[in-house]
Amino acid sequence: MCGFPHTPLANRAEIRPNTAMLRSPLSQTAQWRLFAAVWVAVAVLAVLGAGWLASRDAQGAVDRQAATAAALHGAVLRSELERVRAVPSVLAADPDLEALVTAPSPARRDVANAKLESLAREVRAAALYVLDADGTALAASNWREPTSFVGSNYRFRPYFSDAVRDGEAAFFALGTVSGRPGLYLSRRIVDASGRLAGVIVAKIEFDALETMWRRSEEPTWVTDATGVILITTVPDWRFRATLPLSPERRRTLAEEQTAGASLSDLPFTAPDRGLIRLDRDVVPGRYAHAVDAIPDLGWTLHLLQPADQVMSRAVGAALVLAALATALLAALSGVLLRRRQRAAIRAVEEEEARARLEHLVGERTAELSAANGRLRREIDERRRLERDRQDLEDKLVQANKLATLGQVVAGVAHEINQPMAAIRTHADTAGQYLTRADPEAAARSLTAIGRLTERVGAITEELRAFSRKTRSEVVAVDVGRAVEGALLLVSARLREQGVEVDVDVAPDLQVKAERNRLEQVVLNLLQNAAEALDGPGRVEVTARPEGRKVVLRVADDGPGLSPEVRDRLFTPFTTDKPQGVGLGLVISRDIVAGFGGELSHEPTGRGAAFRIVLARAK
């Protein structure tokens, strides 16, 4: 009975010295010093570890951002190139340009100038111009400008000699007239006999592209196959080398591409992995490096993604979280240590109080005995209330049954009056036959009287059995007989309304129920169907086995239930009948539940349908 723990003597002996030690200020001070030293070390390790992990994760995120940005920049660059790349090939087959380079004339030159000017504006090329077989420009898109290429000779330019030799060429260099860097795309033009007639050249400048890239604040540059920077958002980096160059290569670049400018190396090396720190030409700080290949030209796009802000935020947040978590755990540990010290101190006090508590156990036991007695009385009271509830439920079922009889009594009286009138007629007729000495005819009338008497007896017996108060004792009940009994009481009303009843019950179908109560449920459903129809209509009563269950279904083709009533159908006092009280379906469901079954509403397209699911008796 006693729920208080008892401490063995050995444990008691251990508690006293520990408690005495914790009571000593020196001992508690030593514990707190050790506690502080341990948690300082833990905090340092946690902060360092969190900072390292956050830095690694942030660097990975920056690397991914750099790769994405490089891919986007590369896509834009490829789009710029593709827009103009096909122009030389198309113009090389243009009949007007072919006629110009094979037989130059002022008229053909004017036509070519206009065509090249219009096309350059459409494809946004910096310049389009046609060279003859000797390299002299015959027509150009900038023929109106002071820096027109018309009449200039470009035989010395590699894009001319390469196109003559290979059929096409791509060459990046400063313009000899404009001094602006750009990519020259050239294509050889041949005459009808297949001989060299001239070269068509398209120049692409990347000023707009560099300006757009510069707005992203991500230093970007494009290198050729030898590592020389051609396109860049940092003007000071143009034509700088990112890879070691031979002296001859430097000389060739200076003569052909950079207009004599000397080539210098890029002041830093961009690693494939890790971060790079820059402090000149761009915003000082750490950057992540990413590349994207432009394979058609052998170019490589490089991009630097600023990393300081992202990494600082990530590392700062990690450090704060680590510090807060460590402080929280340290505080929790301090609370636990303090509680442990206090618990040890209270151990002796509890030992002294245990004797007093054991003395109180007897008194508490007496109180528990009294409480047990009260509990037994409460249980008895609950059982009595349960019996009263069951009696009240039986009375409510009986009242519903009598109320239902009150609704059908007029129809039953009509059912009885008809056979009684027929009995009276047959009795008078039998008397007449006896007066006439016709015993056979009198016997027929008496036989008819007997049949009518049996019908009246069946109706009155059904009324008496239905109105009898019964207990919900579950036995095997024939479903067909229960349905017939309910129809016998309500058939007069249904015929009077002109309601057609279809009964389809499987033969010898038995369920676990109580017949009178099952009839009461079916009668309630038939009554509800008749009231819902309020005139001619159709009611279907079916019963079919489904495995170990039997489904009894009552459906009508009336207007159905309103949504408000359907949502609260089995709630007491819910009804849509003007004079209904809303208890019939509630009582019916309780009756079916008492059989271990279920009464539910079945959604249908028309009318209303109810399902009674009961356990099959056999």
GROMACS .gro file of N, CA and C in nm, residues 408-546:
model
  417
  408VAL      N    1  -5.029   0.482  -3.739
  408VAL     CA    2  -5.082   0.383  -3.834
  408VAL      C    3  -5.219   0.331  -3.793
  409VAL      N    4  -5.270   0.376  -3.676
  409VAL     CA    5  -5.394   0.316  -3.625
  409VAL      C    6  -5.511   0.340  -3.720
  410ALA      N    7  -5.515   0.455  -3.785
  410ALA     CA    8  -5.628   0.481  -3.876
  410ALA      C    9  -5.628   0.382  -3.991
  411GLY      N   10  -5.508   0.358  -4.048
  411GLY     CA   11  -5.501   0.261  -4.156
  411GLY      C   12  -5.533   0.121  -4.111
  412VAL      N   13  -5.489   0.083  -3.988
  412VAL     CA   14  -5.519  -0.051  -3.937
  412VAL      C   15  -5.668  -0.065  -3.911
  413ALA      N   16  -5.729   0.042  -3.858
  413ALA     CA   17  -5.875   0.036  -3.836
  413ALA      C   18  -5.948   0.015  -3.967
  414HIS      N   19  -5.899   0.081  -4.075
  414HIS     CA   20  -5.960   0.062  -4.206
  414HIS      C   21  -5.942  -0.083  -4.253
  415GLU      N   22  -5.824  -0.140  -4.223
  415GLU     CA   23  -5.797  -0.278  -4.260
  415GLU      C   24  -5.891  -0.373  -4.187
  416ILE      N   25  -5.925  -0.337  -4.064
  416ILE     CA   26  -6.015  -0.425  -3.986
  416ILE      C   27  -6.160  -0.403  -4.027
  417ASN      N   28  -6.197  -0.278  -4.054
  417ASN     CA   29  -6.337  -0.249  -4.089
  417ASN      C   30  -6.379  -0.320  -4.216
  418GLN      N   31  -6.295  -0.328  -4.314
  418GLN     CA   32  -6.331  -0.395  -4.439
  418GLN      C   33  -6.365  -0.542  -4.417
  419PRO      N   34  -6.276  -0.624  -4.348
  419PRO     CA   35  -6.316  -0.764  -4.324
  419PRO      C   36  -6.439  -0.775  -4.236
  420MET      N   37  -6.456  -0.682  -4.136
  420MET     CA   38  -6.574  -0.690  -4.049
  420MET      C   39  -6.702  -0.666  -4.128
  421ALA      N   40  -6.696  -0.569  -4.222
  421ALA     CA   41  -6.814  -0.545  -4.306
  421ALA      C   42  -6.841  -0.665  -4.394
  422ALA      N   43  -6.733  -0.726  -4.445
  422ALA     CA   44  -6.750  -0.845  -4.529
  422ALA      C   45  -6.806  -0.961  -4.446
  423ILE      N   46  -6.761  -0.974  -4.320
  423ILE     CA   47  -6.813  -1.081  -4.232
  423ILE      C   48  -6.963  -1.063  -4.212
  424ARG      N   49  -7.002  -0.936  -4.187
  424ARG     CA   50  -7.145  -0.910  -4.166
  424ARG      C   51  -7.227  -0.947  -4.291
  425THR      N   52  -7.174  -0.913  -4.407
  425THR     CA   53  -7.244  -0.944  -4.532
  425THR      C   54  -7.255  -1.095  -4.553
  426HIS      N   55  -7.141  -1.167  -4.530
  426HIS     CA   56  -7.143  -1.312  -4.548
  426HIS      C   57  -7.235  -1.378  -4.445
  427ALA      N   58  -7.240  -1.323  -4.322
  427ALA     CA   59  -7.331  -1.381  -4.222
  427ALA      C   60  -7.476  -1.367  -4.265
  428ASP      N   61  -7.512  -1.245  -4.315
  428ASP     CA   62  -7.649  -1.226  -4.363
  428ASP      C   63  -7.680  -1.318  -4.481
  429THR      N   64  -7.581  -1.330  -4.568
  429THR     CA   65  -7.601  -1.417  -4.686
  429THR      C   66  -7.618  -1.562  -4.643
  430ALA      N   67  -7.537  -1.607  -4.544
  430ALA     CA   68  -7.549  -1.745  -4.497
  430ALA      C   69  -7.687  -1.770  -4.437
  431GLY      N   70  -7.739  -1.669  -4.364
  431GLY     CA   71  -7.875  -1.684  -4.307
  431GLY      C   72  -7.979  -1.698  -4.418
  432GLN      N   73  -7.965  -1.620  -4.525
  432GLN     CA   74  -8.059  -1.629  -4.637
  432GLN      C   75  -8.052  -1.767  -4.703
  433TYR      N   76  -7.924  -1.817  -4.720
  433TYR     CA   77  -7.909  -1.949  -4.782
  433TYR      C   78  -7.973  -2.057  -4.696
  434LEU      N   79  -7.960  -2.045  -4.562
  434LEU     CA   80  -8.021  -2.144  -4.474
  434LEU      C   81  -8.173  -2.136  -4.482
  435THR      N   82  -8.227  -2.015  -4.493
  435THR     CA   83  -8.372  -1.999  -4.507
  435THR      C   84  -8.421  -2.065  -4.634
  436ARG      N   85  -8.339  -2.056  -4.738
  436ARG     CA   86  -8.375  -2.117  -4.866
  436ARG      C   87  -8.339  -2.265  -4.872
  437ALA      N   88  -8.288  -2.318  -4.763
  437ALA     CA   89  -8.249  -2.460  -4.757
  437ALA      C   90  -8.138  -2.488  -4.858
  438ASP      N   91  -8.038  -2.399  -4.862
  438ASP     CA   92  -7.922  -2.419  -4.953
  438ASP      C   93  -7.798  -2.427  -4.864
  439PRO      N   94  -7.772  -2.543  -4.803
  439PRO     CA   95  -7.660  -2.556  -4.708
  439PRO      C   96  -7.524  -2.537  -4.774
  440GLU      N   97  -7.508  -2.577  -4.901
  440GLU     CA   98  -7.376  -2.564  -4.966
  440GLU      C   99  -7.336  -2.416  -4.981
  441ALA      N  100  -7.430  -2.335  -5.026
  441ALA     CA  101  -7.400  -2.194  -5.038
  441ALA      C  102  -7.374  -2.131  -4.902
  442ALA      N  103  -7.451  -2.174  -4.801
  442ALA     CA  104  -7.429  -2.122  -4.665
  442ALA      C  105  -7.290  -2.162  -4.614
  443ALA      N  106  -7.247  -2.285  -4.650
  443ALA     CA  107  -7.113  -2.329  -4.606
  443ALA      C  108  -7.005  -2.244  -4.670
  444ARG      N  109  -7.024  -2.207  -4.798
  444ARG     CA  110  -6.924  -2.122  -4.863
  444ARG      C  111  -6.914  -1.986  -4.792
  445SER      N  112  -7.029  -1.929  -4.756
  445SER     CA  113  -7.026  -1.801  -4.686
  445SER      C  114  -6.958  -1.813  -4.550
  446LEU      N  115  -6.986  -1.924  -4.480
  446LEU     CA  116  -6.922  -1.943  -4.350
  446LEU      C  117  -6.771  -1.962  -4.364
  447THR      N  118  -6.731  -2.033  -4.473
  447THR     CA  119  -6.585  -2.049  -4.497
  447THR      C  120  -6.519  -1.913  -4.520
  448ALA      N  121  -6.584  -1.828  -4.601
  448ALA     CA  122  -6.530  -1.693  -4.625
  448ALA      C  123  -6.521  -1.615  -4.495
  449ILE      N  124  -6.628  -1.633  -4.407
  449ILE     CA  125  -6.624  -1.565  -4.277
  449ILE      C  126  -6.502  -1.609  -4.198
  450GLY      N  127  -6.468  -1.739  -4.204
  450GLY     CA  128  -6.352  -1.790  -4.131
  450GLY      C  129  -6.222  -1.728  -4.180
  451ARG      N  130  -6.207  -1.719  -4.312
  451ARG     CA  131  -6.084  -1.658  -4.366
  451ARG      C  132  -6.072  -1.512  -4.323
  452LEU      N  133  -6.186  -1.438  -4.333
  452LEU     CA  134  -6.182  -1.298  -4.294
  452LEU      C  135  -6.150  -1.283  -4.145
  453THR      N  136  -6.204  -1.376  -4.065
  453THR     CA  137  -6.175  -1.372  -3.920
  453THR      C  138  -6.027  -1.394  -3.895
  454GLU      N  139  -5.965  -1.487  -3.971
  454GLU     CA  140  -5.822  -1.511  -3.956
  454GLU      C  141  -5.741  -1.385  -3.990
  455ARG      N  142  -5.786  -1.313  -4.096
  455ARG     CA  143  -5.713  -1.190  -4.133
  455ARG      C  144  -5.723  -1.086  -4.023
  456VAL      N  145  -5.846  -1.070  -3.967
  456VAL     CA  146  -5.862  -0.975  -3.857
  456VAL      C  147  -5.775  -1.016  -3.738
  457GLY      N  148  -5.772  -1.146  -3.713
  457GLY     CA  149  -5.690  -1.194  -3.601
  457GLY      C  150  -5.542  -1.168  -3.623
  458ALA      N  151  -5.498  -1.188  -3.750
  458ALA     CA  152  -5.356  -1.164  -3.778
  458ALA      C  153  -5.321  -1.017  -3.755
  459ILE      N  154  -5.412  -0.926  -3.799
  459ILE     CA  155  -5.384  -0.783  -3.783
  459ILE      C  156  -5.380  -0.746  -3.635
  460THR      N  157  -5.480  -0.792  -3.559
  460THR     CA  158  -5.483  -0.759  -3.416
  460THR      C  159  -5.367  -0.822  -3.342
  461GLU      N  160  -5.327  -0.946  -3.380
  461GLU     CA  161  -5.212  -1.010  -3.316
  461GLU      C  162  -5.084  -0.932  -3.343
  462GLU      N  163  -5.070  -0.882  -3.469
  462GLU     CA  164  -4.953  -0.804  -3.501
  462GLU      C  165  -4.950  -0.675  -3.421
  463LEU      N  166  -5.070  -0.610  -3.406
  463LEU     CA  167  -5.077  -0.490  -3.324
  463LEU      C  168  -5.039  -0.520  -3.179
  464ARG      N  169  -5.093  -0.628  -3.125
  464ARG     CA  170  -5.066  -0.661  -2.985
  464ARG      C  171  -4.918  -0.695  -2.965
  465ALA      N  172  -4.861  -0.773  -3.059
  465ALA     CA  173  -4.720  -0.809  -3.046
  465ALA      C  174  -4.630  -0.687  -3.062
  466PHE      N  175  -4.668  -0.597  -3.156
  466PHE     CA  176  -4.586  -0.479  -3.180
  466PHE      C  177  -4.588  -0.384  -3.061
  467SER      N  178  -4.706  -0.373  -2.997
  467SER     CA  179  -4.718  -0.279  -2.886
  467SER      C  180  -4.663  -0.334  -2.756
  468ARG      N  181  -4.633  -0.465  -2.751
  468ARG     CA  182  -4.584  -0.525  -2.628
  468ARG      C  183  -4.445  -0.474  -2.596
  469LYS      N  184  -4.417  -0.445  -2.472
  469LYS     CA  185  -4.286  -0.399  -2.429
  469LYS      C  186  -4.190  -0.518  -2.425
  470THR      N  187  -4.078  -0.506  -2.496
  470THR     CA  188  -3.984  -0.617  -2.505
  470THR      C  189  -3.845  -0.568  -2.466
  471ARG      N  190  -3.761  -0.667  -2.433
  471ARG     CA  191  -3.621  -0.640  -2.405
  471ARG      C  192  -3.538  -0.667  -2.529
  472SER      N  193  -3.426  -0.600  -2.542
  472SER     CA  194  -3.342  -0.615  -2.660
  472SER      C  195  -3.255  -0.739  -2.645
  473GLU      N  196  -3.321  -0.855  -2.658
  473GLU     CA  197  -3.249  -0.981  -2.651
  473GLU      C  198  -3.225  -1.030  -2.793
  474VAL      N  199  -3.098  -1.046  -2.830
  474VAL     CA  200  -3.062  -1.079  -2.967
  474VAL      C  201  -3.079  -1.229  -2.989
  475VAL      N  202  -3.162  -1.264  -3.090
  475VAL     CA  203  -3.185  -1.402  -3.131
  475VAL      C  204  -3.185  -1.404  -3.284
  476ALA      N  205  -3.207  -1.522  -3.341
  476ALA     CA  206  -3.218  -1.534  -3.486
  476ALA      C  207  -3.356  -1.489  -3.531
  477VAL      N  208  -3.363  -1.389  -3.618
  477VAL     CA  209  -3.489  -1.331  -3.664
  477VAL      C  210  -3.495  -1.344  -3.816
  478ASP      N  211  -3.609  -1.392  -3.868
  478ASP     CA  212  -3.629  -1.401  -4.011
  478ASP      C  213  -3.658  -1.261  -4.066
  479VAL      N  214  -3.574  -1.215  -4.158
  479VAL     CA  215  -3.587  -1.079  -4.211
  479VAL      C  216  -3.717  -1.064  -4.288
  480GLY      N  217  -3.756  -1.164  -4.366
  480GLY     CA  218  -3.879  -1.155  -4.445
  480GLY      C  219  -4.001  -1.138  -4.357
  481ARG      N  220  -4.009  -1.213  -4.245
  481ARG     CA  221  -4.125  -1.201  -4.156
  481ARG      C  222  -4.128  -1.064  -4.089
  482ALA      N  223  -4.010  -1.012  -4.049
  482ALA     CA  224  -4.007  -0.881  -3.988
  482ALA      C  225  -4.056  -0.773  -4.086
  483VAL      N  226  -4.015  -0.785  -4.212
  483VAL     CA  227  -4.059  -0.688  -4.312
  483VAL      C  228  -4.209  -0.701  -4.337
  484GLU      N  229  -4.259  -0.826  -4.343
  484GLU     CA  230  -4.403  -0.847  -4.362
  484GLU      C  231  -4.484  -0.788  -4.247
  485GLY      N  232  -4.435  -0.807  -4.122
  485GLY     CA  233  -4.507  -0.752  -4.008
  485GLY      C  234  -4.515  -0.600  -4.014
  486ALA      N  235  -4.402  -0.533  -4.053
  486ALA     CA  236  -4.404  -0.387  -4.063
  486ALA      C  237  -4.497  -0.342  -4.175
  487LEU      N  238  -4.496  -0.412  -4.288
  487LEU     CA  239  -4.583  -0.375  -4.401
  487LEU      C  240  -4.729  -0.396  -4.366
  488LEU      N  241  -4.760  -0.497  -4.284
  488LEU     CA  242  -4.899  -0.521  -4.245
  488LEU      C  243  -4.957  -0.401  -4.172
  489LEU      N  244  -4.875  -0.332  -4.092
  489LEU     CA  245  -4.923  -0.218  -4.016
  489LEU      C  246  -4.932  -0.090  -4.099
  490VAL      N  247  -4.849  -0.078  -4.202
  490VAL     CA  248  -4.844   0.047  -4.275
  490VAL      C  249  -4.900   0.035  -4.417
  491SER      N  250  -4.939  -0.085  -4.457
  491SER     CA  251  -4.983  -0.106  -4.596
  491SER      C  252  -5.106  -0.025  -4.631
  492ALA      N  253  -5.199  -0.008  -4.533
  492ALA     CA  254  -5.322   0.067  -4.562
  492ALA      C  255  -5.288   0.211  -4.601
  493ARG      N  256  -5.197   0.273  -4.525
  493ARG     CA  257  -5.160   0.411  -4.558
  493ARG      C  258  -5.091   0.420  -4.693
  494LEU      N  259  -5.002   0.323  -4.722
  494LEU     CA  260  -4.932   0.324  -4.849
  494LEU      C  261  -5.029   0.309  -4.965
  495ARG      N  262  -5.127   0.220  -4.952
  495ARG     CA  263  -5.225   0.204  -5.059
  495ARG      C  264  -5.309   0.329  -5.075
  496GLU      N  265  -5.345   0.392  -4.961
  496GLU     CA  266  -5.426   0.513  -4.967
  496GLU      C  267  -5.353   0.626  -5.041
  497GLN      N  268  -5.219   0.634  -5.022
  497GLN     CA  269  -5.140   0.736  -5.091
  497GLN      C  270  -5.110   0.699  -5.236
  498GLY      N  271  -5.131   0.572  -5.270
  498GLY     CA  272  -5.094   0.528  -5.404
  498GLY      C  273  -4.947   0.496  -5.416
  499VAL      N  274  -4.883   0.453  -5.305
  499VAL     CA  275  -4.742   0.421  -5.304
  499VAL      C  276  -4.724   0.274  -5.341
  500GLU      N  277  -4.640   0.248  -5.437
  500GLU     CA  278  -4.610   0.112  -5.481
  500GLU      C  279  -4.490   0.062  -5.403
  501VAL      N  280  -4.503  -0.056  -5.342
  501VAL     CA  281  -4.397  -0.112  -5.258
  501VAL      C  282  -4.342  -0.236  -5.327
  502ASP      N  283  -4.210  -0.236  -5.351
  502ASP     CA  284  -4.141  -0.352  -5.407
  502ASP      C  285  -4.057  -0.414  -5.296
  503VAL      N  286  -4.086  -0.541  -5.267
  503VAL     CA  287  -4.014  -0.614  -5.162
  503VAL      C  288  -3.931  -0.722  -5.228
  504ASP      N  289  -3.803  -0.719  -5.203
  504ASP     CA  290  -3.712  -0.820  -5.258
  504ASP      C  291  -3.620  -0.866  -5.147
  505VAL      N  292  -3.665  -0.967  -5.072
  505VAL     CA  293  -3.590  -1.019  -4.958
  505VAL      C  294  -3.553  -1.163  -4.988
  506ALA      N  295  -3.424  -1.194  -4.975
  506ALA     CA  296  -3.379  -1.330  -5.001
  506ALA      C  297  -3.448  -1.426  -4.903
  507PRO      N  298  -3.489  -1.543  -4.950
  507PRO     CA  299  -3.560  -1.639  -4.864
  507PRO      C  300  -3.468  -1.696  -4.755
  508ASP      N  301  -3.532  -1.729  -4.642
  508ASP     CA  302  -3.461  -1.792  -4.529
  508ASP      C  303  -3.340  -1.710  -4.484
  509LEU      N  304  -3.354  -1.578  -4.489
  509LEU     CA  305  -3.245  -1.491  -4.448
  509LEU      C  306  -3.268  -1.448  -4.303
  510GLN      N  307  -3.178  -1.487  -4.214
  510GLN     CA  308  -3.194  -1.461  -4.071
  510GLN      C  309  -3.078  -1.375  -4.021
  511VAL      N  310  -3.112  -1.286  -3.928
  511VAL     CA  311  -3.012  -1.198  -3.869
  511VAL      C  312  -3.021  -1.207  -3.717
  512LYS      N  313  -2.917  -1.154  -3.651
  512LYS     CA  314  -2.915  -1.149  -3.505
  512LYS      C  315  -2.981  -1.020  -3.461
  513ALA      N  316  -3.104  -1.031  -3.408
  513ALA     CA  317  -3.181  -0.913  -3.369
  513ALA      C  318  -3.294  -0.957  -3.276
  514GLU      N  319  -3.390  -0.866  -3.253
  514GLU     CA  320  -3.513  -0.896  -3.179
  514GLU      C  321  -3.628  -0.852  -3.271
  515ARG      N  322  -3.721  -0.943  -3.301
  515ARG     CA  323  -3.814  -0.923  -3.411
  515ARG      C  324  -3.895  -0.795  -3.395
  516ASN      N  325  -3.960  -0.775  -3.279
  516ASN     CA  326  -4.047  -0.659  -3.264
  516ASN      C  327  -3.968  -0.529  -3.282
  517ARG      N  328  -3.848  -0.524  -3.229
  517ARG     CA  329  -3.770  -0.402  -3.242
  517ARG      C  330  -3.721  -0.383  -3.385
  518LEU      N  331  -3.687  -0.492  -3.453
  518LEU     CA  332  -3.648  -0.480  -3.593
  518LEU      C  333  -3.767  -0.432  -3.676
  519GLU      N  334  -3.888  -0.486  -3.646
  519GLU     CA  335  -4.007  -0.438  -3.714
  519GLU      C  336  -4.029  -0.289  -3.688
  520GLN      N  337  -4.003  -0.247  -3.565
  520GLN     CA  338  -4.020  -0.106  -3.531
  520GLN      C  339  -3.929  -0.018  -3.615
  521VAL      N  340  -3.802  -0.061  -3.635
  521VAL     CA  341  -3.710   0.016  -3.717
  521VAL      C  342  -3.757   0.022  -3.862
  522VAL      N  343  -3.797  -0.094  -3.916
  522VAL     CA  344  -3.843  -0.096  -4.056
  522VAL      C  345  -3.969  -0.012  -4.071
  523LEU      N  346  -4.061  -0.022  -3.971
  523LEU     CA  347  -4.184   0.056  -3.976
  523LEU      C  348  -4.153   0.206  -3.974
  524ASN      N  349  -4.057   0.248  -3.890
  524ASN     CA  350  -4.019   0.389  -3.886
  524ASN      C  351  -3.967   0.436  -4.022
  525LEU      N  352  -3.885   0.353  -4.085
  525LEU     CA  353  -3.831   0.390  -4.215
  525LEU      C  354  -3.941   0.397  -4.321
  526LEU      N  355  -4.038   0.302  -4.317
  526LEU     CA  356  -4.149   0.305  -4.413
  526LEU      C  357  -4.237   0.426  -4.389
  527GLN      N  358  -4.262   0.458  -4.260
  527GLN     CA  359  -4.341   0.575  -4.227
  527GLN      C  360  -4.273   0.703  -4.280
  528ASN      N  361  -4.140   0.712  -4.258
  528ASN     CA  362  -4.065   0.829  -4.307
  528ASN      C  363  -4.073   0.840  -4.459
  529ALA      N  364  -4.065   0.724  -4.527
  529ALA     CA  365  -4.073   0.725  -4.673
  529ALA      C  366  -4.210   0.773  -4.719
  530ALA      N  367  -4.319   0.725  -4.651
  530ALA     CA  368  -4.455   0.767  -4.689
  530ALA      C  369  -4.472   0.918  -4.667
  531GLU      N  370  -4.419   0.969  -4.554
  531GLU     CA  371  -4.432   1.112  -4.528
  531GLU      C  372  -4.348   1.193  -4.627
  532ALA      N  373  -4.231   1.140  -4.668
  532ALA     CA  374  -4.149   1.212  -4.765
  532ALA      C  375  -4.216   1.216  -4.902
  533LEU      N  376  -4.284   1.106  -4.942
  533LEU     CA  377  -4.352   1.104  -5.071
  533LEU      C  378  -4.474   1.194  -5.071
  534ASP      N  379  -4.556   1.186  -4.962
  534ASP     CA  380  -4.676   1.269  -4.949
  534ASP      C  381  -4.767   1.257  -5.072
  535GLY      N  382  -4.778   1.135  -5.123
  535GLY     CA  383  -4.859   1.110  -5.242
  535GLY      C  384  -4.809   0.986  -5.312
  536PRO      N  385  -4.846   0.967  -5.436
  536PRO     CA  386  -4.800   0.848  -5.510
  536PRO      C  387  -4.648   0.847  -5.520
  537GLY      N  388  -4.595   0.726  -5.524
  537GLY     CA  389  -4.451   0.710  -5.536
  537GLY      C  390  -4.413   0.564  -5.533
  538ARG      N  391  -4.288   0.540  -5.503
  538ARG     CA  392  -4.236   0.404  -5.506
  538ARG      C  393  -4.139   0.386  -5.390
  539VAL      N  394  -4.153   0.272  -5.320
  539VAL     CA  395  -4.066   0.236  -5.208
  539VAL      C  396  -4.009   0.097  -5.237
  540GLU      N  397  -3.879   0.082  -5.221
  540GLU     CA  398  -3.812  -0.045  -5.243
  540GLU      C  399  -3.756  -0.094  -5.110
  541VAL      N  400  -3.786  -0.222  -5.078
  541VAL     CA  401  -3.731  -0.286  -4.957
  541VAL      C  402  -3.655  -0.409  -5.005
  542THR      N  403  -3.523  -0.409  -4.985
  542THR     CA  404  -3.441  -0.522  -5.028
  542THR      C  405  -3.356  -0.569  -4.912
  543ALA      N  406  -3.321  -0.696  -4.915
  543ALA     CA  407  -3.234  -0.755  -4.814
  543ALA      C  408  -3.146  -0.858  -4.882
  544ARG      N  409  -3.015  -0.841  -4.870
  544ARG     CA  410  -2.920  -0.931  -4.935
  544ARG      C  411  -2.804  -0.961  -4.839
  545PRO      N  412  -2.756  -1.087  -4.843
  545PRO     CA  413  -2.638  -1.119  -4.762
  545PRO      C  414  -2.512  -1.066  -4.827
  546GLU      N  415  -2.420  -1.016  -4.745
  546GLU     CA  416  -2.289  -0.971  -4.791
  546GLU      C  417  -2.185  -1.027  -4.696
   0.00000   0.00000   0.00000
